[in-house]
Coordinates of C-alpha atoms and ligand atoms in Angstrom, one line a residue:
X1 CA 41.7 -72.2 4.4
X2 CA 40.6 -70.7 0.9
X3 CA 38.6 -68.2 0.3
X4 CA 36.0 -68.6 -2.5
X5 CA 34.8 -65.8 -4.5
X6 CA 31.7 -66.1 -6.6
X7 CA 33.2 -64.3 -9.8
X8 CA 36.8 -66.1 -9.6
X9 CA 38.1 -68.8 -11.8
X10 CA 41.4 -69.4 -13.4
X11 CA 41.5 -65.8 -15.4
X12 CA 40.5 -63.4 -12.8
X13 CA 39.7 -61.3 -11.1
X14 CA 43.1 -60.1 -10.2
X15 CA 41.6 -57.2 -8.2
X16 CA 37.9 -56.0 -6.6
X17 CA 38.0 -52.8 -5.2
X18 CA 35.1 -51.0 -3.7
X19 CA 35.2 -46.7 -3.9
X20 CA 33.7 -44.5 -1.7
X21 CA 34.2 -41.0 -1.4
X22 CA 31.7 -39.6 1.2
X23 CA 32.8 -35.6 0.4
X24 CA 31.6 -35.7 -3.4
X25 CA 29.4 -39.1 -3.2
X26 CA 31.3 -41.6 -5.0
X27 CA 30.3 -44.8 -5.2
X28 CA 32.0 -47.1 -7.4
X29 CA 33.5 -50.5 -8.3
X30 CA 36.4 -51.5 -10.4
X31 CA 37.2 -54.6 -11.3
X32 CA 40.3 -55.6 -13.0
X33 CA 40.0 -58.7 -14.7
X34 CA 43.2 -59.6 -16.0
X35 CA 46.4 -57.9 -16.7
X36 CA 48.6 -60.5 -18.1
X37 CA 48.8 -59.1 -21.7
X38 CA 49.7 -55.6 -20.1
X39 CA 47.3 -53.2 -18.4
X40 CA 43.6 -53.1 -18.7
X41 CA 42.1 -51.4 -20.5
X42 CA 37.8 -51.3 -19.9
X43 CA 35.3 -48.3 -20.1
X44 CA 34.1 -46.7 -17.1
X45 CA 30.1 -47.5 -17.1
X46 CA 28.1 -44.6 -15.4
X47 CA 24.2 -45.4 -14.4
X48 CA 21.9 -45.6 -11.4
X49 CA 21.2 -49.4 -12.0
X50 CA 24.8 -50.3 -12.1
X51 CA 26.0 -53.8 -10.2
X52 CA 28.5 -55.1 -8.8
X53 CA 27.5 -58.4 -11.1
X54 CA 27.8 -56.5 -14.3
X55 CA 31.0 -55.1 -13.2
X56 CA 32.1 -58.7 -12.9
X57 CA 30.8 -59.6 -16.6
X58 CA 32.1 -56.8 -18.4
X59 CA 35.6 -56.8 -17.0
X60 CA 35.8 -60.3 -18.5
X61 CA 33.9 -59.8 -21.6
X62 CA 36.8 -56.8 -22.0
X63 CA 39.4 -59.6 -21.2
X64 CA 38.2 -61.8 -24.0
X65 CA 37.8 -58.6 -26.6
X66 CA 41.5 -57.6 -26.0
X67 CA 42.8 -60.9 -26.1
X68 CA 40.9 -61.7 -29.4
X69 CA 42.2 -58.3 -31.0
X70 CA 45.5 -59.2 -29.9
X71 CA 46.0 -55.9 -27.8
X72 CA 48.9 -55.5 -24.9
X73 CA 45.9 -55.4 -22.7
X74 CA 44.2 -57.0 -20.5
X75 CA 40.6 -56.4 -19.3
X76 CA 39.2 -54.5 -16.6
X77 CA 35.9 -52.2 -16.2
X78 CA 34.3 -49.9 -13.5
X79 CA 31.4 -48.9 -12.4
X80 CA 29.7 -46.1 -10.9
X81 CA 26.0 -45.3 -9.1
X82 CA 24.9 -42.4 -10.1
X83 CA 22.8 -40.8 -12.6
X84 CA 24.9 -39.5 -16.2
X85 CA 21.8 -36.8 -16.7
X86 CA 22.8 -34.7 -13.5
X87 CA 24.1 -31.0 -13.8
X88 CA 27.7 -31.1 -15.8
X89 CA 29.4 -29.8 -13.1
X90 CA 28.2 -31.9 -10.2
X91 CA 28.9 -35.0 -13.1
X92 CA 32.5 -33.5 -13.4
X93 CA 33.0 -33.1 -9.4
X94 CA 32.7 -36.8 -9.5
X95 CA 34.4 -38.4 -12.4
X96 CA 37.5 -36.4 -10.8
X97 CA 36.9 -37.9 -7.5
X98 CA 36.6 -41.1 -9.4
X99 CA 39.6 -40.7 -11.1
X100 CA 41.9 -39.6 -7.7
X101 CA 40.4 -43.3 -6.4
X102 CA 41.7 -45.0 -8.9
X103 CA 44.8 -43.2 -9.4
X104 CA 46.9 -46.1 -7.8
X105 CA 45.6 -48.7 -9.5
X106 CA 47.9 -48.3 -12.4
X107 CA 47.4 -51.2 -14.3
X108 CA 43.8 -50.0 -15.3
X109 CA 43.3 -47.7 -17.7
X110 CA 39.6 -46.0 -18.2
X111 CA 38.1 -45.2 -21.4
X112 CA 34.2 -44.2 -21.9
X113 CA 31.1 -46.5 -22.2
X114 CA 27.3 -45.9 -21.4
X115 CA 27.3 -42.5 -19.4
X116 CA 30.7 -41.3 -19.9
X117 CA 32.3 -39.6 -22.9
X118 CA 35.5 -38.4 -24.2
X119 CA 35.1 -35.4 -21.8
X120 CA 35.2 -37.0 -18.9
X121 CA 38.1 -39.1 -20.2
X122 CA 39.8 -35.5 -20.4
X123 CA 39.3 -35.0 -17.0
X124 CA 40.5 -38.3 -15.8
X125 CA 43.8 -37.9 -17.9
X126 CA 43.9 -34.6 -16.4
X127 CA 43.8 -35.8 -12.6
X128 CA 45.9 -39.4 -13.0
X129 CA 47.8 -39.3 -16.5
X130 CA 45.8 -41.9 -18.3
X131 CA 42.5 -42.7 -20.2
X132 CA 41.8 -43.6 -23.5
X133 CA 39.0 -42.4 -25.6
X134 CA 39.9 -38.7 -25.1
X135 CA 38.9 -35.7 -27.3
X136 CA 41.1 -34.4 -30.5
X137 CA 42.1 -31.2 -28.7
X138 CA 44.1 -33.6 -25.9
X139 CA 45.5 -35.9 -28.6
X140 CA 42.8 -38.1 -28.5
X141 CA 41.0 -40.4 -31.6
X142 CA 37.4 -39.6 -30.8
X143 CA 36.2 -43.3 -31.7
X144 CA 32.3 -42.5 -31.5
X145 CA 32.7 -39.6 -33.9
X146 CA 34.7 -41.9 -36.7
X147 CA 32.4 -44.7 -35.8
X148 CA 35.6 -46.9 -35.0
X149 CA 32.7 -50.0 -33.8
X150 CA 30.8 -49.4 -37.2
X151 CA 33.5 -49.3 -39.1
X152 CA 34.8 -52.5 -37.7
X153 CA 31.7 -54.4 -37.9
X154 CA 30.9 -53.7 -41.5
X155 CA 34.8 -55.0 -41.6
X156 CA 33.3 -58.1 -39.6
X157 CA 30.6 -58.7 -42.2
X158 CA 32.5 -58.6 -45.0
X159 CA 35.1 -61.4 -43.5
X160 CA 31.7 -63.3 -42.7
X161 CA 30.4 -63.7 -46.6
X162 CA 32.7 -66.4 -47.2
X163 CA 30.9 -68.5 -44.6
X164 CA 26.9 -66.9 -45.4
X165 CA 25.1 -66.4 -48.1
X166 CA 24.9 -62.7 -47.9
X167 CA 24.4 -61.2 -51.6
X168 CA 27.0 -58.6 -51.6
X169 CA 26.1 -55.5 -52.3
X170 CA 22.1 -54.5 -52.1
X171 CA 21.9 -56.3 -48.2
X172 CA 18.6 -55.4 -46.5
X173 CA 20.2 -54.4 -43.2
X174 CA 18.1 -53.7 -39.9
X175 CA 19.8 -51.9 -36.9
X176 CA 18.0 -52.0 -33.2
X177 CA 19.5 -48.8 -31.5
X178 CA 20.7 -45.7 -34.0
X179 CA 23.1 -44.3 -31.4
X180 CA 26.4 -44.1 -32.2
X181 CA 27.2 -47.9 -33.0
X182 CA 23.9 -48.4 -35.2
X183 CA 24.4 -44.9 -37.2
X184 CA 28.6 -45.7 -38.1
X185 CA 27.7 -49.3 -39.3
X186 CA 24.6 -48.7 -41.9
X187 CA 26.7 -45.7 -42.9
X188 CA 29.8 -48.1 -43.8
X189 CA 27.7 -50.6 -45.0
X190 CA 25.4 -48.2 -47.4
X191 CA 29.1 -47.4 -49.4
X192 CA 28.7 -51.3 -50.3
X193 CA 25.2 -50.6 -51.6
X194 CA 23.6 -52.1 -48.5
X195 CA 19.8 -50.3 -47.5
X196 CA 18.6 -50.0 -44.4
X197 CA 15.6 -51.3 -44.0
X198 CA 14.8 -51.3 -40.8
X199 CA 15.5 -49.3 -37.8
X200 CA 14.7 -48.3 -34.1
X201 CA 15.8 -46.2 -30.9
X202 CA 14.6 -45.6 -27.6
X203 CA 11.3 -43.9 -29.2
X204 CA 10.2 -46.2 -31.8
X205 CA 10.8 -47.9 -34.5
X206 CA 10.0 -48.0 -38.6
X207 CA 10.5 -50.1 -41.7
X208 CA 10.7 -49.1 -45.4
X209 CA 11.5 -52.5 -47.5
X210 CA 12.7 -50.5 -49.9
X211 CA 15.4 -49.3 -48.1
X212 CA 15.4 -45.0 -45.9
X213 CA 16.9 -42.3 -47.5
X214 CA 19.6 -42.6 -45.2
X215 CA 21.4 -39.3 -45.7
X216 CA 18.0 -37.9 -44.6
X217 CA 17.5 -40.1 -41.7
X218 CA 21.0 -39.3 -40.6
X219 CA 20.4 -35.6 -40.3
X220 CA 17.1 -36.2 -38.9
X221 CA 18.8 -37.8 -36.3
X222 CA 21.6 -35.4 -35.8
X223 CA 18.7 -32.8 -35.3
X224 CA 17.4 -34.4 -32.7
X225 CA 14.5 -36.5 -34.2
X226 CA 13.7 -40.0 -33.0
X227 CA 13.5 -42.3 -35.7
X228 CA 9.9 -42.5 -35.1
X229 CA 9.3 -39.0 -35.8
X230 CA 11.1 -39.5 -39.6
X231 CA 8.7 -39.2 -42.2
X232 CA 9.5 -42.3 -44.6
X233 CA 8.4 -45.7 -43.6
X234 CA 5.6 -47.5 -41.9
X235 CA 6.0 -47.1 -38.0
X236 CA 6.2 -50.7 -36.4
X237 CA 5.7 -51.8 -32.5
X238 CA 9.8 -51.5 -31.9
X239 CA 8.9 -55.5 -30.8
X240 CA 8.6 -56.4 -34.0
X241 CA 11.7 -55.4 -35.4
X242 CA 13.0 -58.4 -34.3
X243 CA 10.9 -59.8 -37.1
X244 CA 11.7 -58.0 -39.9
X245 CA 12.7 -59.5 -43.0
X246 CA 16.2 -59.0 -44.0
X247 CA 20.1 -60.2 -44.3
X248 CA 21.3 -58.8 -41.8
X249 CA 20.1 -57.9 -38.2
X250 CA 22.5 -55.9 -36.1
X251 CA 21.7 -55.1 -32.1
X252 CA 23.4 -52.0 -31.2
X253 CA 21.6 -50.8 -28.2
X254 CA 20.7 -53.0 -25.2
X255 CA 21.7 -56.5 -23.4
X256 CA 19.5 -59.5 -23.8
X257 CA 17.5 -58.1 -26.8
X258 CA 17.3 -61.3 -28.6
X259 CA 15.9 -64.1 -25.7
X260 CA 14.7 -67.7 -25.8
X261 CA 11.2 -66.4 -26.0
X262 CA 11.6 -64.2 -29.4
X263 CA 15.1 -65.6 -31.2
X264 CA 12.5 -68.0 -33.5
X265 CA 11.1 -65.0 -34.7
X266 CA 14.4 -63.8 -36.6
X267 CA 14.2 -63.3 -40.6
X268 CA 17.8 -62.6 -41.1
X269 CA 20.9 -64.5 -42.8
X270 CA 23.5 -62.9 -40.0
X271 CA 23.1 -61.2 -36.4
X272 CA 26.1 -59.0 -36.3
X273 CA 26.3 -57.9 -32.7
X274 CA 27.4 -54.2 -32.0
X275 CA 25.5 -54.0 -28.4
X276 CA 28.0 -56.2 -26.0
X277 CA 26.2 -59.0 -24.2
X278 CA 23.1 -58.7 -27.2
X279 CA 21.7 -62.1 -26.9
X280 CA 22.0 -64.7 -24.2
X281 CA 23.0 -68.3 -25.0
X282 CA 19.8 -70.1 -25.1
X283 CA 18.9 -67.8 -28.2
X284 CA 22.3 -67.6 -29.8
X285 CA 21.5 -71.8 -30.0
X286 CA 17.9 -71.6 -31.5
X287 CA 19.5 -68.8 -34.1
X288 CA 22.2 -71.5 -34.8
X289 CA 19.6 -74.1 -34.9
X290 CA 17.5 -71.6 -37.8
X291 CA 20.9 -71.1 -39.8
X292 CA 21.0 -67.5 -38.6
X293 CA 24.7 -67.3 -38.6
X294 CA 26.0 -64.8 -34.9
X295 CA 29.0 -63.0 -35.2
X296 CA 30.2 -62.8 -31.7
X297 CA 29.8 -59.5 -29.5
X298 CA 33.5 -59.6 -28.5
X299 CA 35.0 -60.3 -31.9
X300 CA 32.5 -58.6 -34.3
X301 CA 32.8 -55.0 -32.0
X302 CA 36.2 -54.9 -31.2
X303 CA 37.2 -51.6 -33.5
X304 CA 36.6 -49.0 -30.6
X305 CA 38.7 -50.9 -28.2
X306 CA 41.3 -50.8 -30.8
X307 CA 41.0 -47.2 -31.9
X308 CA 41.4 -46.4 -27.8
X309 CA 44.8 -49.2 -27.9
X310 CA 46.1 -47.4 -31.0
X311 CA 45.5 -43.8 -29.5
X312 CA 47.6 -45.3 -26.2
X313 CA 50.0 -45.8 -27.9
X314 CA 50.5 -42.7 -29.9
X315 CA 49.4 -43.8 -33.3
X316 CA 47.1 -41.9 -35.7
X317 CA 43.8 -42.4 -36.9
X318 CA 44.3 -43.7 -40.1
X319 CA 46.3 -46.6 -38.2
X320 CA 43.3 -46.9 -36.0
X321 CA 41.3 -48.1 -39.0
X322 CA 43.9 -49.6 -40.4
X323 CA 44.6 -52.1 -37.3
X324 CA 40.6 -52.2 -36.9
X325 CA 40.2 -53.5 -40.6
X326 CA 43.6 -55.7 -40.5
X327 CA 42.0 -57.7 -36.7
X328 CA 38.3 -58.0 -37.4
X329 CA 38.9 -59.4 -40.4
X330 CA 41.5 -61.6 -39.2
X331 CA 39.7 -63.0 -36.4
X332 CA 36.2 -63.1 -37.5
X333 CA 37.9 -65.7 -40.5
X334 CA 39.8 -67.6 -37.7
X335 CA 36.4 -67.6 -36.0
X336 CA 34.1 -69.0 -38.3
X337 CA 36.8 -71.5 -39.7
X338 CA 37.3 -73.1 -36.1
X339 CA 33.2 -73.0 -35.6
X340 CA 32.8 -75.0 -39.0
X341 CA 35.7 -77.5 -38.2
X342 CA 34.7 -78.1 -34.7
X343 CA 30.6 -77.9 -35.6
X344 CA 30.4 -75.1 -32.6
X345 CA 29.0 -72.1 -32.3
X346 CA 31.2 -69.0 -33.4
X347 CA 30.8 -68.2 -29.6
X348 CA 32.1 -71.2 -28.2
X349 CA 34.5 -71.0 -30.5
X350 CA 35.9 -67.3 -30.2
X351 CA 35.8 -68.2 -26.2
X352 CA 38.2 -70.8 -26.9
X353 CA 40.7 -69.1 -28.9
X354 CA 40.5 -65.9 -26.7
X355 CA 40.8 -68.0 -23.5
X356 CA 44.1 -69.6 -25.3
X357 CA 45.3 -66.0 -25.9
X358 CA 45.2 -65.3 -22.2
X359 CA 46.5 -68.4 -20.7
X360 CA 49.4 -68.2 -23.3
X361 CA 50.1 -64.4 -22.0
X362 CA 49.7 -65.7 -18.3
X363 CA 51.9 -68.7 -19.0
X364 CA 54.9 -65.7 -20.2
X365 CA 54.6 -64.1 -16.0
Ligands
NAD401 P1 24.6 -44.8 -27.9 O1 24.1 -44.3 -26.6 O2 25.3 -43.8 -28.8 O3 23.3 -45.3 -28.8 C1 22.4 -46.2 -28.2 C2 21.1 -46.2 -29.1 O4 20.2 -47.2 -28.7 C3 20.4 -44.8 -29.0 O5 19.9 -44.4 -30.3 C4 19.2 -45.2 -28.1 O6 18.1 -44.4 -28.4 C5 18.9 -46.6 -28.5 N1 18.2 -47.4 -27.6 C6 18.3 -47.4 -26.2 N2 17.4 -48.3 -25.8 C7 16.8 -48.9 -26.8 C8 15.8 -49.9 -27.0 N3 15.3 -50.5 -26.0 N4 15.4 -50.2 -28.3 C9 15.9 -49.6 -29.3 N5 16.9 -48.6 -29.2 C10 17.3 -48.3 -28.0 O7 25.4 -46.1 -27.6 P2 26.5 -46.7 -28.5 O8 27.8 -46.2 -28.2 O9 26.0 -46.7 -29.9 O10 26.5 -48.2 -28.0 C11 25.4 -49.1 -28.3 C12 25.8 -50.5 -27.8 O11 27.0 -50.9 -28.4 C13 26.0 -50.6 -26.3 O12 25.6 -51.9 -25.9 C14 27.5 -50.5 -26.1 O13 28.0 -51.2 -25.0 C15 28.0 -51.3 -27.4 N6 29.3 -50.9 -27.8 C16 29.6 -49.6 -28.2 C17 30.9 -49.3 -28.6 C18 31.3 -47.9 -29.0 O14 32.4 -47.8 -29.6 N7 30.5 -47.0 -28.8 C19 31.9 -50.4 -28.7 C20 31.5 -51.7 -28.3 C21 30.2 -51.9 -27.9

């Protein structure tokens, strides 16, 4: 007899396990995808609309990341139903009974995504002994306040000019989410001499062609201002970002922004994916198709994994950036070498190498 399971293949899962805690009203899932590089490490995803099926997708897509960074880890994620926006101390009630659930499953180590920060990875180091992504005060490298993701993507998009015809310095850049991912990156990329030209979050959106005054914007931002409410600019319908003119595009807020039905509508040299899972396949092959050249979710956003690997590990911040720089650059040339030799898309072939990376660590058990 066999038992077939509709996420399995020959990577993973390794484990599935289901968490309930009736007393504080935990419901969760963690999947741990694969352990063979060393133990997993994969955010823990907090939001009403959480499945099971996403669970699945991200473990692996954390899997692939770590393999193509080249991390002793492997990839795992959780998941848990609730709401983030509920009172702090009901919130902190149950990422503790979360982390006593998982306390076990030692080979999986948390870190934050969507609706978890580095405070609630205190809290989980403080009930089991392990999390990454935790706050200075605990010997932590808080990765969303360096911008470790920004910083490695603006790395990603240097490696990539070689391959593009990206002028340099004075790239029109437009960034779809100005969260923590979208802010880090235009930031990097403006000490090039890059403009923003473009921009949205879950308000609005504006243009300016001839680039924001992004020290003002920033601070806007940090005061609590949607974009929309910024006074410099020409408010857009946030649908139409998608069509701004520019040299670079970068998603950094949502899955499945750039579809079959919009992906034609793209004006930019390179998609540089910050969001995970930002466009599905169908439009990364009519972006292919336009010569918009996709720098792969997994590879191109790797630095706050890293940052979280390095901080594991003991090391310090400047080596976070350091190994961030010294990997995306690494990789996004191996990349886009491989996808021009084989005439594939830098997906396909990132897949391929990453996959390779894990079957090689498997082969070593
Ligand atoms: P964040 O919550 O700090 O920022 C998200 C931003 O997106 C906010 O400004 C929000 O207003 C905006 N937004 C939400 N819905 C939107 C919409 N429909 N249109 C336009 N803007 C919208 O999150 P973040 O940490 O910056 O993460 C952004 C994305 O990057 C997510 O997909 C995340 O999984 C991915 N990512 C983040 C990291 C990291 O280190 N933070 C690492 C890898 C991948």
């Amino acid at each position: 007899m066999s038992l077939r399971f509709e996420f399995t293949d020959d990577l993973g899962p390794e484990k599935v396990l289901e968490l309930y805690d009736p007393a504080t009203g935990l419901q969760a899932i963690l999947v741990v995808d694969n352990v063979a590089a060393g133990p997993a490490i994969g955010g823990v995803r907090m939001a009403t609309d959480v499945t099971a099926a996403e669970c699945f997708r991200l473990a692996r897509a954390m899997t692939l990341k770590n393999a193509m960074a080249g991390l002793a880890h492997g990839g795992g994620k959780s998941v848990i139903a609730a709401d983030p926006g509920m009172p702090a101390a009901d919130r902190s009630r149950l990422i503790k009974s979360f982390a006593r659930a998982i306390a076990d499953v030692r080979d999986y180590i948390p870190g934050p995504d969507m609706g978890t920060d580095e405070q609630a990875m205190a809290e989980v180091k403080y009930q089991i002994g392990r999390a990454v992504g935790l706050p200075r005060e605990v010997g932590g490298i808080p990765l969303d306040e360096i911008g470790a993701t920004g910083y490695g993507l603006a790395v990603a998009l240097e490696a990539a000019e070689p391959f593009c015809d990206l002028p340099g310095s004075n790239m029109r850049v437009v960034v779809q989410g100005f969260g923590s991912v979208g802010q880090h990156v235009i930031r990097f990329l403006a000490e090039r001499g890059a403009r923003l030209v473009g921009v949205s979050d879950s308000h609005g959106a504006r243009v300016c062609p001839e680039g924001f005054d992004l020290e003002s914007l920033l601070a806007a931002k940090t005061g609590g201002t949607s974009v929309a409410g910024f006074d410099q600019g020409e408010a857009i319908d946030p649908e139409a970002l998608i069509g701004v003119d520019c040299d670079v595009w970068i998603p950094a807020a949502r899955p499945d922004v750039i579809r079959e039905d919009n992906a034609g509508r793209v004006r930019a040299k390179v998609v540089a994916q910050g969001a995970n899972i930002p466009a599905t396949p169908a439009a990364e092959e009519i972006l292919a198709g336009n010569g918009v050249l996709v720098l792969p979710d997994f590879v191109a956003n790797a630095g706050g994994v890293i940052c979280g690997a390095v901080e594991f590990h003991g090391g310090s911040q400047s080596q976070a950036l350091e190994s961030i720089a010294e990997k995306i650059r690494a990789n996004v040339t191996e990349v886009l070498r491989r996808a021009v030799e084989d005439g594939a898309l830098p997906r396909a072939a990132a897949m391929q190498i990453a996959r390779d990376r894990v079957r090689k660590a498997m082969s070593f058990r």
